[in-house]
CSV table of C-alpha atoms in Angstrom, one decimal:
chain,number,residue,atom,x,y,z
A,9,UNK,CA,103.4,120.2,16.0
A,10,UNK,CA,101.6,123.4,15.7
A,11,UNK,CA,103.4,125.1,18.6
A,12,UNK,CA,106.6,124.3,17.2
A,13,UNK,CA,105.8,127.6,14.5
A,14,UNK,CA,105.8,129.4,17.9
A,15,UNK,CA,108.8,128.3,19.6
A,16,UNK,CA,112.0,129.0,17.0
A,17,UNK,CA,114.4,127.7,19.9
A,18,UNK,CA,113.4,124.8,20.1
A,19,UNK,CA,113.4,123.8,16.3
A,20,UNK,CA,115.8,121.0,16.7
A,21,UNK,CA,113.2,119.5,19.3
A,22,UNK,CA,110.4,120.2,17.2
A,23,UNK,CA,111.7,119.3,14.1
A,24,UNK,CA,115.0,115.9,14.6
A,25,UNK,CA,117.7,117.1,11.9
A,26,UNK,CA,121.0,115.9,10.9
A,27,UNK,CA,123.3,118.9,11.2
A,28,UNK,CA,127.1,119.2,10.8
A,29,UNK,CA,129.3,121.9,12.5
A,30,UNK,CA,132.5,123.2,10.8
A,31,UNK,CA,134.3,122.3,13.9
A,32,UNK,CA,133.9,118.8,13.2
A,33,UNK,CA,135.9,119.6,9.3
A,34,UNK,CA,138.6,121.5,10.9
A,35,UNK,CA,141.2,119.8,9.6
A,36,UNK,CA,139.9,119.3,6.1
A,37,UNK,CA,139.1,123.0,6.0
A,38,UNK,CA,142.5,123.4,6.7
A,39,UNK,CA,142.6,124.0,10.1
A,40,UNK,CA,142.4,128.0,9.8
A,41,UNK,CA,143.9,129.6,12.6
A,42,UNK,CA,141.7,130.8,15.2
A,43,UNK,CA,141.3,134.7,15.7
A,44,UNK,CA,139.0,137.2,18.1
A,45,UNK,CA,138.2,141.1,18.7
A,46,UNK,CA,141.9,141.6,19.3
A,47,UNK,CA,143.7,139.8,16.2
A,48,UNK,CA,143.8,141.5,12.9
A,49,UNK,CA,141.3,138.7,11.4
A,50,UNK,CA,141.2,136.9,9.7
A,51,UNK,CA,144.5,135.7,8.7
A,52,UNK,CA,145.5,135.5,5.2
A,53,UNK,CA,145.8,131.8,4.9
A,54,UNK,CA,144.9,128.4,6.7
A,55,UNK,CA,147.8,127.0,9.3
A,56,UNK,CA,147.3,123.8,6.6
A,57,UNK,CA,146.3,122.6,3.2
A,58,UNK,CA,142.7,122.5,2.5
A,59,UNK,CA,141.2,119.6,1.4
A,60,UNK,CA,137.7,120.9,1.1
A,61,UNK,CA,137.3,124.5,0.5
A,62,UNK,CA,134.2,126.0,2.2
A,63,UNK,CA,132.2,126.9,-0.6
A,64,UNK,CA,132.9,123.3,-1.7
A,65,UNK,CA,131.0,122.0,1.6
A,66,UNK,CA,127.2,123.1,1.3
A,67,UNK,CA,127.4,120.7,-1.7
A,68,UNK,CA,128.8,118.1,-0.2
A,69,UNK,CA,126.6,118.1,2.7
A,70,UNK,CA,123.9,118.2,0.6
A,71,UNK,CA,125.3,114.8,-1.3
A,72,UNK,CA,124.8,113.0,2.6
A,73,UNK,CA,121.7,114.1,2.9
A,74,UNK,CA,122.5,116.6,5.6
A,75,UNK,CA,121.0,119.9,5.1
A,76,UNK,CA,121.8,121.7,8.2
A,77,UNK,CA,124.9,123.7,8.9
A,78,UNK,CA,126.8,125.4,11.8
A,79,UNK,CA,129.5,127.6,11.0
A,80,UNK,CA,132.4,128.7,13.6
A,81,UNK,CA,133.5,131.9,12.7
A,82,UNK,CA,137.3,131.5,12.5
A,83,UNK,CA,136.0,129.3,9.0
A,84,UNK,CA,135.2,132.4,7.4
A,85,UNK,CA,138.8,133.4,5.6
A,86,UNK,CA,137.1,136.9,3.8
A,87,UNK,CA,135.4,139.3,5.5
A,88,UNK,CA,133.7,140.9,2.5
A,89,UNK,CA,130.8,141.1,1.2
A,90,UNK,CA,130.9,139.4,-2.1
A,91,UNK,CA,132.5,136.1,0.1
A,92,UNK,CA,129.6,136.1,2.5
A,93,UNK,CA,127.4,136.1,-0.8
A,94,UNK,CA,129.1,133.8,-2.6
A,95,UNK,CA,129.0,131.2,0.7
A,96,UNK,CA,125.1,132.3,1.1
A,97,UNK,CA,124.4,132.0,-2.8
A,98,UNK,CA,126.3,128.1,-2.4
A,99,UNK,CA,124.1,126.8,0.8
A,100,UNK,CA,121.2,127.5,-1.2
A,101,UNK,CA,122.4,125.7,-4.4
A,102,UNK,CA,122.6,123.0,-2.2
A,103,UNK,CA,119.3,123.4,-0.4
A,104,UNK,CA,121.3,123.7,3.0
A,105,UNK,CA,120.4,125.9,6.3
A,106,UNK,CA,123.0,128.2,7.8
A,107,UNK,CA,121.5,127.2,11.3
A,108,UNK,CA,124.2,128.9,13.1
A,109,UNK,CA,126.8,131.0,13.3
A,110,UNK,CA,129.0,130.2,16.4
A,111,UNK,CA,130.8,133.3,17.8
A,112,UNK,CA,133.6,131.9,18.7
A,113,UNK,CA,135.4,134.5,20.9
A,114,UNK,CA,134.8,137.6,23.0
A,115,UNK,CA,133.9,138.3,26.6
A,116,UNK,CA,130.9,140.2,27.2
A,117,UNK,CA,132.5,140.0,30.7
A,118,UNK,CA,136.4,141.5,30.5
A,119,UNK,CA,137.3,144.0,33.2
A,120,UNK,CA,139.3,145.8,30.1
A,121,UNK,CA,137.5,145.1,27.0
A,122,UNK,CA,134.1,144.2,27.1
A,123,UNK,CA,132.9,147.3,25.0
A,124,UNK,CA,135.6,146.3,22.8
A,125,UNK,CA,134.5,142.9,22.3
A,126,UNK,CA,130.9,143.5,22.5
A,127,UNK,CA,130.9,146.0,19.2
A,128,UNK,CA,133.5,143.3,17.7
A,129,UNK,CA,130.6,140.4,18.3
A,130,UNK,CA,127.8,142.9,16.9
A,131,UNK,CA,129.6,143.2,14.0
A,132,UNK,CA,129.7,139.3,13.5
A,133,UNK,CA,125.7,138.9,13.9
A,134,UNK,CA,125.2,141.1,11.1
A,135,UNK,CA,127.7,139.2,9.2
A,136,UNK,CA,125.2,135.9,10.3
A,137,UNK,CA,122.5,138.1,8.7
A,138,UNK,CA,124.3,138.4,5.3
A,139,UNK,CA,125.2,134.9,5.3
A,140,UNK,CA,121.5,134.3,5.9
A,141,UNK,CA,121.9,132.4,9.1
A,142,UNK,CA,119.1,131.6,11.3
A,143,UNK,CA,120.8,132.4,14.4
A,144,UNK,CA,123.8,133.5,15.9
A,145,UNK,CA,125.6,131.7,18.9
A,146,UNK,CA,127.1,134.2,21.4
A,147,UNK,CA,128.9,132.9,24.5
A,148,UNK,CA,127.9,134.1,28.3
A,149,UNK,CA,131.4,135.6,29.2
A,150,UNK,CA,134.6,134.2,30.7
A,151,UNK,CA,134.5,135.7,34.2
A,152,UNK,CA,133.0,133.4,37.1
A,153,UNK,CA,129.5,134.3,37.9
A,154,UNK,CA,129.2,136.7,40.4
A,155,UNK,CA,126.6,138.7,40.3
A,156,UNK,CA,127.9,141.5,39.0
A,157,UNK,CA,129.5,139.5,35.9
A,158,UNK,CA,125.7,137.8,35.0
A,159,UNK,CA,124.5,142.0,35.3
A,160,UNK,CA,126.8,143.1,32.9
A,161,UNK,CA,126.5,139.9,30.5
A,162,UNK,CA,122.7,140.8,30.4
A,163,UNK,CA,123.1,144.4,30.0
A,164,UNK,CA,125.1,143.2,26.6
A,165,UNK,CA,122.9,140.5,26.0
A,166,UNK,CA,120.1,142.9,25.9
A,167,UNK,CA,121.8,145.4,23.9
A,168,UNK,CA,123.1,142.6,21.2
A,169,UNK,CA,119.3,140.8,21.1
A,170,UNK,CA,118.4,144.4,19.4
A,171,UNK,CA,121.0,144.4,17.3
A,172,UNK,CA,119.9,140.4,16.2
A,173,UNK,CA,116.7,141.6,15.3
A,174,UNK,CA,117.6,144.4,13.0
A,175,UNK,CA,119.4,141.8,11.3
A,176,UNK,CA,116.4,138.8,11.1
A,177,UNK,CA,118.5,136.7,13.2
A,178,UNK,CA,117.6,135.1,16.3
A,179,UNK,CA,120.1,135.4,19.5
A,180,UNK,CA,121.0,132.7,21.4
A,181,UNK,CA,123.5,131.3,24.1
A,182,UNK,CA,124.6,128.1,25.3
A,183,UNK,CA,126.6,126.7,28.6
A,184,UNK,CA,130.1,127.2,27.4
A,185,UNK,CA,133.0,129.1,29.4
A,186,UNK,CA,133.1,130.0,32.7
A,187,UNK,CA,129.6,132.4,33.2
A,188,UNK,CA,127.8,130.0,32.3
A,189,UNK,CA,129.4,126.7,33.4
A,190,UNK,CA,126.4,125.6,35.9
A,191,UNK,CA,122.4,125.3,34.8
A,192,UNK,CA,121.6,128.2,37.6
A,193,UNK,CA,123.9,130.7,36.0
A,194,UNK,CA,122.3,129.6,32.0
A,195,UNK,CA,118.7,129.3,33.6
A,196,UNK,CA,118.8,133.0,35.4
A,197,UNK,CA,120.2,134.9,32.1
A,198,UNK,CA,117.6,133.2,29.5
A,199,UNK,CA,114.4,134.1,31.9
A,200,UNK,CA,115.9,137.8,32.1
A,201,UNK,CA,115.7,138.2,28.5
A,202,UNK,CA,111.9,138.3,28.0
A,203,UNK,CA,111.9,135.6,25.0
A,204,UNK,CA,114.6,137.2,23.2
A,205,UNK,CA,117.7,134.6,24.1
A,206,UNK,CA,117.9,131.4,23.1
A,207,UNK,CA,119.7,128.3,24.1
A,208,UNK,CA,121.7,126.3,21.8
A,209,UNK,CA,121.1,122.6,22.5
């Protein structure tokens, strides 16, 4: 449909895909060890062998006919430049969309380290725009919400929607950890946002 051009949300309901998350190939990545804004990230090899490296996978996607990826963060083992073109230059060998990166950790929400963790997940969506990803998944917070915890998650949400668009990448949330556990809490931040917050389905 027509509207569908005018709705970048709601692609997936616009337009049915099959799309794989890297989640799902944990194991066969190697099961990389998980890491956030306070480890010194990423670590310099998989807790496991690797039986499919992840420049290997846009290929074989591509093989099953899926051509739609989401990528957890902790997947990426180099934080360079020449990696993140290497990964983007193999997705589109293989004809496959970098839907998503999921930012997997950091709370918007910590009493200590929110600015901390905030800076740490801007860095990360412009690491989505050199991967060329299409959005970037960026969870709520992991304080209960209170008012004041929803305020200063939409303060950051604000502030990291600005840095999205600098990079071509669209923002967007979804109803995962404990800000936004209920529809209320998902429903109030995404209307405060003025269009520029998504939500993952």
């Amino acid at each position: 449909p027509a509207t569908c051009k005018d709705a970048p949300y709601r692609y997936s309901v616009c337009m049915p895909q099959l799309s794989v998350s890297t989640w799902s190939l944990h194991r066969t990545l190697g099961a990389p060890a998980f890491y956030g804004p306070a480890d010194p990230a990423p670590f310099e090899a998989p807790n496991g062998s690797s039986a499919l490296a992840l420049l290997d996978l846009p290929m074989r996607l591509a093989a099953f006919g899926i051509n739609t990826l989401e990528l957890c963060h902790f997947h990426l083992r180099a934080l360079d430049p020449a990696h993140f073109g290497a990964l983007r230059a193999a997705l589109q060998r293989a004809g496959v969309t970098l839907h998503c990166l999921l930012i997997d950790s950091g709370d918007l929400t910590h009493p200590e380290h929110a600015a901390r963790d905030e800076a740490w997940i801007a860095q990360w969506i412009g690491i989505a725009g050199q991967l060329g990803a299409k959005t970037a998944r960026v969870i709520g917070g992991n304080s209960a919400p209170t008012e004041a915890a929803l305020a200063q998650s939409l303060a950051a949400f604000r502030r990291l929607a600005d840095v999205a668009a600098s990079h071509n990448v669209l923002l967007v949330t979804e109803n995962f950890h404990k800000l936004l556990d209920s529809p209320q809490a998902v429903t109030w931040l995404v209307s405060q946002m003025d269009g520029r917050l998504g939500f993952k389905l």
